[in-house]
Coordinates of N, CA, C and O in Angstrom, one line a residue:
X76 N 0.8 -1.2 0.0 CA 0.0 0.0 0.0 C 0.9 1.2 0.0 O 1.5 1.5 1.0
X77 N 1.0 1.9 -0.9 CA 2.1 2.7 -1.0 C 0.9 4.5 -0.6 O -0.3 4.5 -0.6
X78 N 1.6 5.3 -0.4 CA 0.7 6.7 0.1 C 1.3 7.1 1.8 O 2.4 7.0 2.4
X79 N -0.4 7.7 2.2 CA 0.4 8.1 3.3 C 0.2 7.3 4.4 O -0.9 7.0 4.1
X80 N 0.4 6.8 5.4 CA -0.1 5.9 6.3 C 0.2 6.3 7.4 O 0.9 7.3 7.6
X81 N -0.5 5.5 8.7 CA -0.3 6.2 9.9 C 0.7 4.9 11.0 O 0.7 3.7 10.7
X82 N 1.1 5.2 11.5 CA 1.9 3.9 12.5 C 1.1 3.2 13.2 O 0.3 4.0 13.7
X83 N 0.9 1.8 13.6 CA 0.0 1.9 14.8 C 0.3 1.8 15.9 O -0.5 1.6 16.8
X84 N 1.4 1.8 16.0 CA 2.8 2.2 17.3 C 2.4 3.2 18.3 O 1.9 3.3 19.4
X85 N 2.9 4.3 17.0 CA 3.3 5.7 17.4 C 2.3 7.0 17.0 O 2.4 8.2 17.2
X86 N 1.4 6.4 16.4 CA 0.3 7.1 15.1 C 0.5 8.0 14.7 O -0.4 8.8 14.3
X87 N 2.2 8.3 14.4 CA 2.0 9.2 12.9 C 2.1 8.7 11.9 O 2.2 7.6 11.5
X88 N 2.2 9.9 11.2 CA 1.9 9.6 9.7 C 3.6 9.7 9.3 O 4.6 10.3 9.9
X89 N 3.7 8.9 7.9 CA 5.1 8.5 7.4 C 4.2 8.4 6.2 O 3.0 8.6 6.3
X90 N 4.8 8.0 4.9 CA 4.9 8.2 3.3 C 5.5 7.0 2.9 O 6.7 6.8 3.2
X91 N 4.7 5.9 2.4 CA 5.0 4.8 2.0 C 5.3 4.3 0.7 O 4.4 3.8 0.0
X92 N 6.3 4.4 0.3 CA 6.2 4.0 -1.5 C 6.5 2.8 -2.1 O 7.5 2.3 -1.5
X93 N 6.2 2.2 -2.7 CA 6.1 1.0 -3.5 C 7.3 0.8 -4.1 O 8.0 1.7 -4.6
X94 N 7.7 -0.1 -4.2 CA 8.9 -0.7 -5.3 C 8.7 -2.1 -5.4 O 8.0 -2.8 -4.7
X95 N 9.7 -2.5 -6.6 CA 9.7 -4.1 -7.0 C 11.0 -4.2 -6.2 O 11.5 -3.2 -5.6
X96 N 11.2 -5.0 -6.3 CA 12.5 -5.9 -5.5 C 13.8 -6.6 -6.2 O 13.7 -7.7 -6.8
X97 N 14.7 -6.0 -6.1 CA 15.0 -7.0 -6.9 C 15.5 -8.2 -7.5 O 16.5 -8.5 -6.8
X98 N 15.2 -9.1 -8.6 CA 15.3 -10.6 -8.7 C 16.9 -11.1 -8.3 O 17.9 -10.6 -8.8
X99 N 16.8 -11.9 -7.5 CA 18.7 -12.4 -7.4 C 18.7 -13.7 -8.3 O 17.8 -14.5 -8.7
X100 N 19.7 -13.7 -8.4 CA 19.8 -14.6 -9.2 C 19.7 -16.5 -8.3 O 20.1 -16.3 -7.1
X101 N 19.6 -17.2 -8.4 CA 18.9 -18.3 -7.3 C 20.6 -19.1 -6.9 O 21.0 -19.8 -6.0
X102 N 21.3 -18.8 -7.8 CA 22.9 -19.9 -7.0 C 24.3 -18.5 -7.5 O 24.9 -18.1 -8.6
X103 N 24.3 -18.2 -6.5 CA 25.6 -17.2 -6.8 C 26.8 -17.9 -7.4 O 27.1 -19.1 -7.3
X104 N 27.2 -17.1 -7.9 CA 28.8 -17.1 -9.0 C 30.0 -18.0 -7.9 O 30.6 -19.0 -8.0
X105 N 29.8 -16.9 -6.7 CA 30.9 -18.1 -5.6 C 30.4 -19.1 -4.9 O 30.9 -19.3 -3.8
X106 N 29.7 -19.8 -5.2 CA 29.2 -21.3 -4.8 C 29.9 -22.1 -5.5 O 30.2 -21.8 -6.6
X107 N 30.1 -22.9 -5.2 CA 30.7 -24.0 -5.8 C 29.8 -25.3 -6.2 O 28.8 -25.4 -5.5
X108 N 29.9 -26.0 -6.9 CA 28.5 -27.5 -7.1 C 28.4 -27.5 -5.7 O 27.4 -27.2 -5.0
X109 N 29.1 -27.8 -5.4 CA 28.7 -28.9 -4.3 C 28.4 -28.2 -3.0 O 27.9 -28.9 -2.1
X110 N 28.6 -27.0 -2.8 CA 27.9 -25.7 -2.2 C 26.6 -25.3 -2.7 O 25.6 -25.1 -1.9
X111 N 26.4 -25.2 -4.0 CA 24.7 -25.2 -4.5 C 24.0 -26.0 -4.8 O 23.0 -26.0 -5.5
X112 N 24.6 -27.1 -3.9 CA 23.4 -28.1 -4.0 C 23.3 -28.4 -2.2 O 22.3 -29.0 -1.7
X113 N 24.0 -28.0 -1.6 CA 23.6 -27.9 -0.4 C 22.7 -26.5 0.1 O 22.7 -25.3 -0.3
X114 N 21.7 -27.6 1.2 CA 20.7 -26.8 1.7 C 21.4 -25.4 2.5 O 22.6 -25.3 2.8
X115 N 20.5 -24.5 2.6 CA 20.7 -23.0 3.7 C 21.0 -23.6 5.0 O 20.5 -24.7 5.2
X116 N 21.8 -23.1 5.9 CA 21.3 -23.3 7.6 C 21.1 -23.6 7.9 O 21.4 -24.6 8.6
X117 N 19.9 -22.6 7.7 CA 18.8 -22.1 8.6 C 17.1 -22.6 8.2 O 16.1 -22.8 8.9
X118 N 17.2 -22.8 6.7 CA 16.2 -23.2 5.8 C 16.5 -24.6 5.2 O 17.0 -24.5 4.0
X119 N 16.4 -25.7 5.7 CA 16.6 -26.6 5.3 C 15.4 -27.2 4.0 O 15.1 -28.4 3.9
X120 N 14.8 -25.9 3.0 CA 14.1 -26.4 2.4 C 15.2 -25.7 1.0 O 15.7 -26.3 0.0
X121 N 15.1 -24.2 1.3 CA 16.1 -23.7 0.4 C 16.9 -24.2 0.5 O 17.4 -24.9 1.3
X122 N 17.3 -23.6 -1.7 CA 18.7 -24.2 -1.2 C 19.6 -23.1 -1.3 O 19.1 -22.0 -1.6
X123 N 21.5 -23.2 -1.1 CA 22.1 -22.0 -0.8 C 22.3 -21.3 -1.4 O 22.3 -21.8 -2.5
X124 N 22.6 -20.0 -1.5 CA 22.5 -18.7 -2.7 C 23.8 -18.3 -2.5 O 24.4 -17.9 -3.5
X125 N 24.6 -18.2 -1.2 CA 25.3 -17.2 -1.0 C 26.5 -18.1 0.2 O 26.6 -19.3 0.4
X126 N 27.3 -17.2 0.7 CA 28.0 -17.6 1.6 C 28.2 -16.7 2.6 O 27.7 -15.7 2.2
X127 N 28.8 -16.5 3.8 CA 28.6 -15.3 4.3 C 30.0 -15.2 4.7 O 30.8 -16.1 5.1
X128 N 30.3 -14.0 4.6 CA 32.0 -13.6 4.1 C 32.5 -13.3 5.5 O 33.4 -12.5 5.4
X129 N 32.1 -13.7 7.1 CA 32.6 -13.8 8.2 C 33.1 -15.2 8.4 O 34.2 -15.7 8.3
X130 N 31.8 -15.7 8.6 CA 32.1 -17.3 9.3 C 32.0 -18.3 8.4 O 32.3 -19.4 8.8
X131 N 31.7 -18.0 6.9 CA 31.3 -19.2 5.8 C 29.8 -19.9 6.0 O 29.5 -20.9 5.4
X132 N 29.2 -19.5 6.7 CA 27.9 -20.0 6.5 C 26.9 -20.2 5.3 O 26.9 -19.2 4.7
X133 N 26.1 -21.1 4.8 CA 25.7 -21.5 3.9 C 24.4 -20.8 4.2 O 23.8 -21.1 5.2
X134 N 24.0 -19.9 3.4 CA 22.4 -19.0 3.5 C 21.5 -19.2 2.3 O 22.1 -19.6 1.3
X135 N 20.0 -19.0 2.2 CA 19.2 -18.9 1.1 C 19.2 -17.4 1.0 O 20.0 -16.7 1.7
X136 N 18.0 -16.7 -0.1 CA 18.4 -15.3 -0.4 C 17.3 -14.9 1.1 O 17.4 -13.7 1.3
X137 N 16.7 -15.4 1.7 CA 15.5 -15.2 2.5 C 17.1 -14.6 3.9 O 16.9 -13.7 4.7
X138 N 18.3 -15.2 3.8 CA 18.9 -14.9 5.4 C 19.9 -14.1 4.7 O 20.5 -13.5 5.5
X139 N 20.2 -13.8 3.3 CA 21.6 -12.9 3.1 C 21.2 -11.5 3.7 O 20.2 -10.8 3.7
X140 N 22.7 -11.3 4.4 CA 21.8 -9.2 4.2 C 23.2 -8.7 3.6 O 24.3 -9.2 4.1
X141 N 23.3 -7.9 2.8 CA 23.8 -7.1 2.0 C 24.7 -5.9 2.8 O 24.6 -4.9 2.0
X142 N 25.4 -5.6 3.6 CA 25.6 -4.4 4.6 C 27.1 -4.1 4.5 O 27.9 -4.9 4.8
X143 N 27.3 -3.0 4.1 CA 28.9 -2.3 4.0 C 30.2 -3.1 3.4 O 31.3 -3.3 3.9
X144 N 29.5 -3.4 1.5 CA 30.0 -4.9 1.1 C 30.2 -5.5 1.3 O 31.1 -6.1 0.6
X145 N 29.8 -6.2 2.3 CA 30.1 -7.8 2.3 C 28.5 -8.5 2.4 O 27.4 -8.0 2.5
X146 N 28.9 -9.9 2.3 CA 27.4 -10.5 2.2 C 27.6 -11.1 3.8 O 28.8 -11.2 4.1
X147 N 26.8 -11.5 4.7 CA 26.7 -12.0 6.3 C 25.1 -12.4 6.5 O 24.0 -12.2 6.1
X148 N 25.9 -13.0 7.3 CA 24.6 -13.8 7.6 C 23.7 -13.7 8.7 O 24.1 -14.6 9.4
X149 N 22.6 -13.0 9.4 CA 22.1 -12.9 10.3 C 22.7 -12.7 11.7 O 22.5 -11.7 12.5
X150 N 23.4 -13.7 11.9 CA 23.8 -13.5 13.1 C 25.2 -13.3 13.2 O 25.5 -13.1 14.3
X151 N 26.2 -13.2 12.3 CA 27.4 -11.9 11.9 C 26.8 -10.5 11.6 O 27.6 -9.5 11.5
X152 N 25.6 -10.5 11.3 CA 25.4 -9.1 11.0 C 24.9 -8.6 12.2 O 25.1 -7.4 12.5
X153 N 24.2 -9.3 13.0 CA 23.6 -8.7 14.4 C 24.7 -8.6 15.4 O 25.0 -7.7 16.2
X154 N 25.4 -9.9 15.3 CA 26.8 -9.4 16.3 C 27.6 -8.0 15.6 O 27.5 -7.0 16.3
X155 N 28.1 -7.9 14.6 CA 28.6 -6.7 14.2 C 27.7 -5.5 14.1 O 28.3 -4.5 14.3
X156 N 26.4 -5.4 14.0 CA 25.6 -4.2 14.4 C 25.8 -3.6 15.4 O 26.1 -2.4 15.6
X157 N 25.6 -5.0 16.8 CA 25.7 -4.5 18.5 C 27.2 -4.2 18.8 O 27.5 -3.7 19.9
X158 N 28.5 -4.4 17.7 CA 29.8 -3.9 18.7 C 29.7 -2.5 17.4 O 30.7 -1.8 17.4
X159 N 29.0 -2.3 16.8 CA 29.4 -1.4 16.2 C 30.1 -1.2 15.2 O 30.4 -0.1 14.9
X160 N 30.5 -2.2 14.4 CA 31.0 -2.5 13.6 C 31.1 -2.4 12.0 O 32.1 -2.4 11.3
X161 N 29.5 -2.2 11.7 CA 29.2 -1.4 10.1 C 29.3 -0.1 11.0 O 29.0 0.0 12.2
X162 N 29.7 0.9 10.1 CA 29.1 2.1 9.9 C 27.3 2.1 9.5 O 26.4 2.9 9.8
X163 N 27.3 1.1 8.8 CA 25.9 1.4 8.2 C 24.5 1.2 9.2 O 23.4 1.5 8.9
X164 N 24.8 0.7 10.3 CA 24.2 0.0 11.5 C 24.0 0.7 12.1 O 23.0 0.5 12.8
X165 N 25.0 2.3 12.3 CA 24.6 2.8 13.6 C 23.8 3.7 13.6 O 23.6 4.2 12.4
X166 N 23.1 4.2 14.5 CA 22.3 5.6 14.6 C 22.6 6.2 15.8 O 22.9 5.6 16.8
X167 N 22.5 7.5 15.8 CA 22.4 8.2 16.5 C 21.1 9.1 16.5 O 20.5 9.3 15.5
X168 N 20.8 9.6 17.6 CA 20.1 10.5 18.1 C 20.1 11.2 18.8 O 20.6 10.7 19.8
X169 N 19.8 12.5 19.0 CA 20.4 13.8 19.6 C 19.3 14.2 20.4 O 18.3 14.5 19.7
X170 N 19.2 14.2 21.6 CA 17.5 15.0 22.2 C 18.1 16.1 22.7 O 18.7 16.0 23.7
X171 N 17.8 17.5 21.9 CA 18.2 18.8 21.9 C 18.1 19.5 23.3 O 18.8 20.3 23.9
X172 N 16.2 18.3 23.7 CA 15.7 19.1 25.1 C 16.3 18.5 25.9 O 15.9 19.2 26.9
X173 N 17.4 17.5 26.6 CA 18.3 17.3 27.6 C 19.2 17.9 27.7 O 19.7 18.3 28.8
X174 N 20.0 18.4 26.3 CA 20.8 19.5 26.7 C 20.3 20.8 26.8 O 21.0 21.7 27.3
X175 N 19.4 21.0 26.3 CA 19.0 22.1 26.4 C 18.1 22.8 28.0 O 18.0 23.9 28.3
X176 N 17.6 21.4 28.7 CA 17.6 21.5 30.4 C 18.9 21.8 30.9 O 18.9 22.9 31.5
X177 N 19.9 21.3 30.8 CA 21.1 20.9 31.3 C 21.8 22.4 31.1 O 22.1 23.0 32.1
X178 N 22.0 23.0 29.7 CA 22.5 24.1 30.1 C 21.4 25.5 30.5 O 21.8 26.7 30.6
X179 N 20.1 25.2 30.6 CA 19.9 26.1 31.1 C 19.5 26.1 32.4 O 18.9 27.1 32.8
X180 N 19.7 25.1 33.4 CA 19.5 25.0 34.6 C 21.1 25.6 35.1 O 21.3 26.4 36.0
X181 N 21.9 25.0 34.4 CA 23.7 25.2 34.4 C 23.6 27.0 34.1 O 23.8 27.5 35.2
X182 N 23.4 27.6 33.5 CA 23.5 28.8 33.2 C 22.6 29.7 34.1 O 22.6 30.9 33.8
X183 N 21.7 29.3 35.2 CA 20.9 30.1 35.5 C 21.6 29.9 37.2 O 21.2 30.8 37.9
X184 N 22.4 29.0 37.8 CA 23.0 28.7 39.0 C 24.4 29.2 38.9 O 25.2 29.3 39.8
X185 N 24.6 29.5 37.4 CA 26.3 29.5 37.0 C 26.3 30.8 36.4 O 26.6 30.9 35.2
X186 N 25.9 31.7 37.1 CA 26.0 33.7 36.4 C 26.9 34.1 36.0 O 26.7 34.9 35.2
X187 N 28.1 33.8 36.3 CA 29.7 34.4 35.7 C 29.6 33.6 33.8 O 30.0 34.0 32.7
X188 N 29.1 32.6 34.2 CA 28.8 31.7 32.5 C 27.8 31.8 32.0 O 27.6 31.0 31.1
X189 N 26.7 32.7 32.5 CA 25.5 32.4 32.2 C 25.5 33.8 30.8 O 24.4 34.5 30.7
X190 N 26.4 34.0 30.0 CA 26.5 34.7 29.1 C 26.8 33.8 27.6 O 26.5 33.8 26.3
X191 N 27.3 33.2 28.4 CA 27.5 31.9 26.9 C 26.7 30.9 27.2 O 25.9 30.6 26.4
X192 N 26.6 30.3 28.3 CA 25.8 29.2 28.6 C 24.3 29.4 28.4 O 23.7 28.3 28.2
X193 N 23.6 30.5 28.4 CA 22.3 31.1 28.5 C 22.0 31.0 27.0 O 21.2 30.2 26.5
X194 N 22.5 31.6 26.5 CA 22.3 31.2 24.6 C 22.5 30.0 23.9 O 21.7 29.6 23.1
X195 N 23.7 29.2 24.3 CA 23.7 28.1 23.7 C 22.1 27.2 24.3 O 21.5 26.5 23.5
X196 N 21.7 27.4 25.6 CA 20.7 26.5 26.1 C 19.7 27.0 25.2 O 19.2 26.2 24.4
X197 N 19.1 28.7 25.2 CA 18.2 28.8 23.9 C 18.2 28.3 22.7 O 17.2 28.2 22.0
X198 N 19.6 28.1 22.2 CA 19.4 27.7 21.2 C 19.0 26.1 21.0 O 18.6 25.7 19.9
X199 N 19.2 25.2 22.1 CA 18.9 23.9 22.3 C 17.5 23.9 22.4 O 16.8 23.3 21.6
X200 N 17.0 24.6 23.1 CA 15.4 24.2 23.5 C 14.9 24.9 22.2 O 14.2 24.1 21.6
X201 N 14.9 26.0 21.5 CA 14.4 26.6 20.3 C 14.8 25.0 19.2 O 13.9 24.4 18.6
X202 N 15.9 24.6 19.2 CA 16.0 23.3 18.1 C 14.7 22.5 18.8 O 13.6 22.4 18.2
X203 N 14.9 22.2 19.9 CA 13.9 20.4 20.6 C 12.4 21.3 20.1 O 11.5 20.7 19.5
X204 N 12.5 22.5 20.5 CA 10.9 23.1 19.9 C 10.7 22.5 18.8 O 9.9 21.5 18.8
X205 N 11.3 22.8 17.7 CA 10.9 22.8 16.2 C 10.8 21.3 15.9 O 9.9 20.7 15.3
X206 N 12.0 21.0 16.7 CA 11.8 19.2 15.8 C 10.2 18.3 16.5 O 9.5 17.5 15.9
X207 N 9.9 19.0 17.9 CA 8.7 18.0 18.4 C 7.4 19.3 17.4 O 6.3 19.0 17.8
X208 N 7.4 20.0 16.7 CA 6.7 20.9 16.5 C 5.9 20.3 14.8 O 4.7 20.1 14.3
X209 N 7.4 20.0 14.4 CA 7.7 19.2 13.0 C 7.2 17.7 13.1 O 6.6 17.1 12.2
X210 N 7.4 17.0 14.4 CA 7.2 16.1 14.2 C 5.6 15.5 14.6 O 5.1 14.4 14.7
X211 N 4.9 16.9 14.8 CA 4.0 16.6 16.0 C 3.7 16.1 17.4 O 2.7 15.9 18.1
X212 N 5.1 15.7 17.7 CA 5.0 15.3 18.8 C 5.1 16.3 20.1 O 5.7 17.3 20.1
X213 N 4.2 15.8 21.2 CA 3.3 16.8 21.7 C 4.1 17.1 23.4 O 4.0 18.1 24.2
X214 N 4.7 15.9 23.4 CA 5.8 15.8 24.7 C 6.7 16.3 25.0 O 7.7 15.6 24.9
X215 N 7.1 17.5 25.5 CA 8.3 18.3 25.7 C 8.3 19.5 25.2 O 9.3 20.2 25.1
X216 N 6.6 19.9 24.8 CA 7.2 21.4 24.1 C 6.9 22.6 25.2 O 7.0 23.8 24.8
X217 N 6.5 22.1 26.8 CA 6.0 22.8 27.5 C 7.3 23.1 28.3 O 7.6 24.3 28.6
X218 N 8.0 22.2 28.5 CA 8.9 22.4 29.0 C 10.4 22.7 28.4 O 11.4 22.6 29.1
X219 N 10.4 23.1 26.9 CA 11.1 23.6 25.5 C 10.7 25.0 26.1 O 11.8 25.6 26.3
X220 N 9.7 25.7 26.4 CA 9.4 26.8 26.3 C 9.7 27.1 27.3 O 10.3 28.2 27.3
X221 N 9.6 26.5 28.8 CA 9.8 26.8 30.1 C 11.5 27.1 30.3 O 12.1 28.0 30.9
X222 N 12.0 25.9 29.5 CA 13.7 25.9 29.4 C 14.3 27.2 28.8 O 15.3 27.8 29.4
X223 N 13.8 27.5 28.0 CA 14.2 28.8 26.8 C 13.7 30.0 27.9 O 14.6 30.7 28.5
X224 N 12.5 30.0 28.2 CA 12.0 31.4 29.2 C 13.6 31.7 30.2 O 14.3 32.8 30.2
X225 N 13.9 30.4 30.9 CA 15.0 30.3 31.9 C 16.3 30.7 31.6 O 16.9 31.4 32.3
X226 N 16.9 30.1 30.3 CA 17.3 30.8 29.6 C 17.6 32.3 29.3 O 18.6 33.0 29.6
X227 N 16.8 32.6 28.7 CA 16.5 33.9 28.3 C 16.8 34.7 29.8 O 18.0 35.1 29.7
X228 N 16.1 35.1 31.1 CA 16.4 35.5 32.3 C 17.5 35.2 32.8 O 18.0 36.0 33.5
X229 N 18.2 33.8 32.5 CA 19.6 34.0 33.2 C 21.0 34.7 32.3 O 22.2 34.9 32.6
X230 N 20.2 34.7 31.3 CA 21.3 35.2 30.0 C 21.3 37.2 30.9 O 22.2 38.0 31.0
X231 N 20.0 37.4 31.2 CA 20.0 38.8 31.2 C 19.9 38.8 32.7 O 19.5 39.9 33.0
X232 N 20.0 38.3 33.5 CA 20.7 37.9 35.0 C 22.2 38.2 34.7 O 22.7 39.2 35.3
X233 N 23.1 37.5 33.7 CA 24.5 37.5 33.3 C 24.8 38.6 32.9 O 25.9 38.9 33.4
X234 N 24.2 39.5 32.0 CA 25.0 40.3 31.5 C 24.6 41.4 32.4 O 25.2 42.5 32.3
X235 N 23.5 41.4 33.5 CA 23.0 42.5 34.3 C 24.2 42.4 35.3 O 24.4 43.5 35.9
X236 N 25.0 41.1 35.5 CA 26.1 41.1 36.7 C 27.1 41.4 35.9 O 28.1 41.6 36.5
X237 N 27.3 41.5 35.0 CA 28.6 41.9 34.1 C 28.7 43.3 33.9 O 29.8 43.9 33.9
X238 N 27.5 43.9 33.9 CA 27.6 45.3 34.0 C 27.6 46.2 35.3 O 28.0 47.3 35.3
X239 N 27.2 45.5 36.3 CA 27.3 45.8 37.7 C 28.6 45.7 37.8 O 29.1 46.9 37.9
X240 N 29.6 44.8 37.9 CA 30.6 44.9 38.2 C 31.7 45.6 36.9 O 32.9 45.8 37.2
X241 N 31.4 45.7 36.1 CA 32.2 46.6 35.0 C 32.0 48.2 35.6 O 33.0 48.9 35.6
X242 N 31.3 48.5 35.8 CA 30.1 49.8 35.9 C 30.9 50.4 37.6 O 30.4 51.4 38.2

């Protein structure tokens, strides 16, 4: 069903598109006879397509996965996922609104820094705004706003003690 769809997880909406897949060929080039006539593994009905370029495992096309050229086999690809080992495995995620608590709670107890520390934190909670804004997600924009307010006052807390004692 290709369009727009909704999760039934998380219930947003995401954009689903269609594609064909495409055909592999049923006995790879590095098999050998007597390798392509032996069964998969794991699928003792298939027979083997591939090899898996860690441990030599015998796979059908249903267990190859394809990841950072090499061909592996399910469970070389999951152990190398969890140590980190593709690049193509990992993800990261950044939650704008923890640092953006962090320096403005830090900037509003910490006045001698609360000149640099005060802006960089608005600018964290102004990002976590936008992205929960964009994303529709509805969790954290109260406290995005409360962070930034704190922010903002200890920024001009800072520069009000900077001028007091310059002055």
């Amino acid at each position: 069903m290709a369009g727009r769809q909704v999760c039934p997880t998380c219930h947003k909406d995401f954009e689903a598109v269609w594609f064909n897949p495409v055909v592999r060929q049923s006995i790879a080039a590095s098999l050998t006879a007597l390798e392509a006539a032996a069964p998969c593994a794991s699928h003792a009905g298939n027979a083997a397509e591939s090899v898996c370029s860690r441990c030599g495992r015998l796979m059908c096309g249903l267990c190859r996965v394809d990841a950072d050229n090499q061909v592996l086999c399910p469970g070389c690809f999951e152990r190398l996922a969890s140590e980190g080992s593709l690049p193509s495995s990992v993800t990261k995620i950044t939650d704008h609104l923890i640092r953006g608590r962090v320096y403005a709670v830090a900037s509003f107890f910490l006045w001698p820094f609360a000149i640099v520390l005060g802006p960089v934190a608005l600018y964290m909670c102004t990002r976590a705004l936008v992205e929960r804004m964009r994303s529709g997600e509805k969790d954290g924009r109260i406290i995005a706003v409360l962070c930034a307010l704190l922010s903002l006052l200890s920024t001009g807390l800072g520069l009000f003690l900077v001028y007091a004692v310059v002055r």
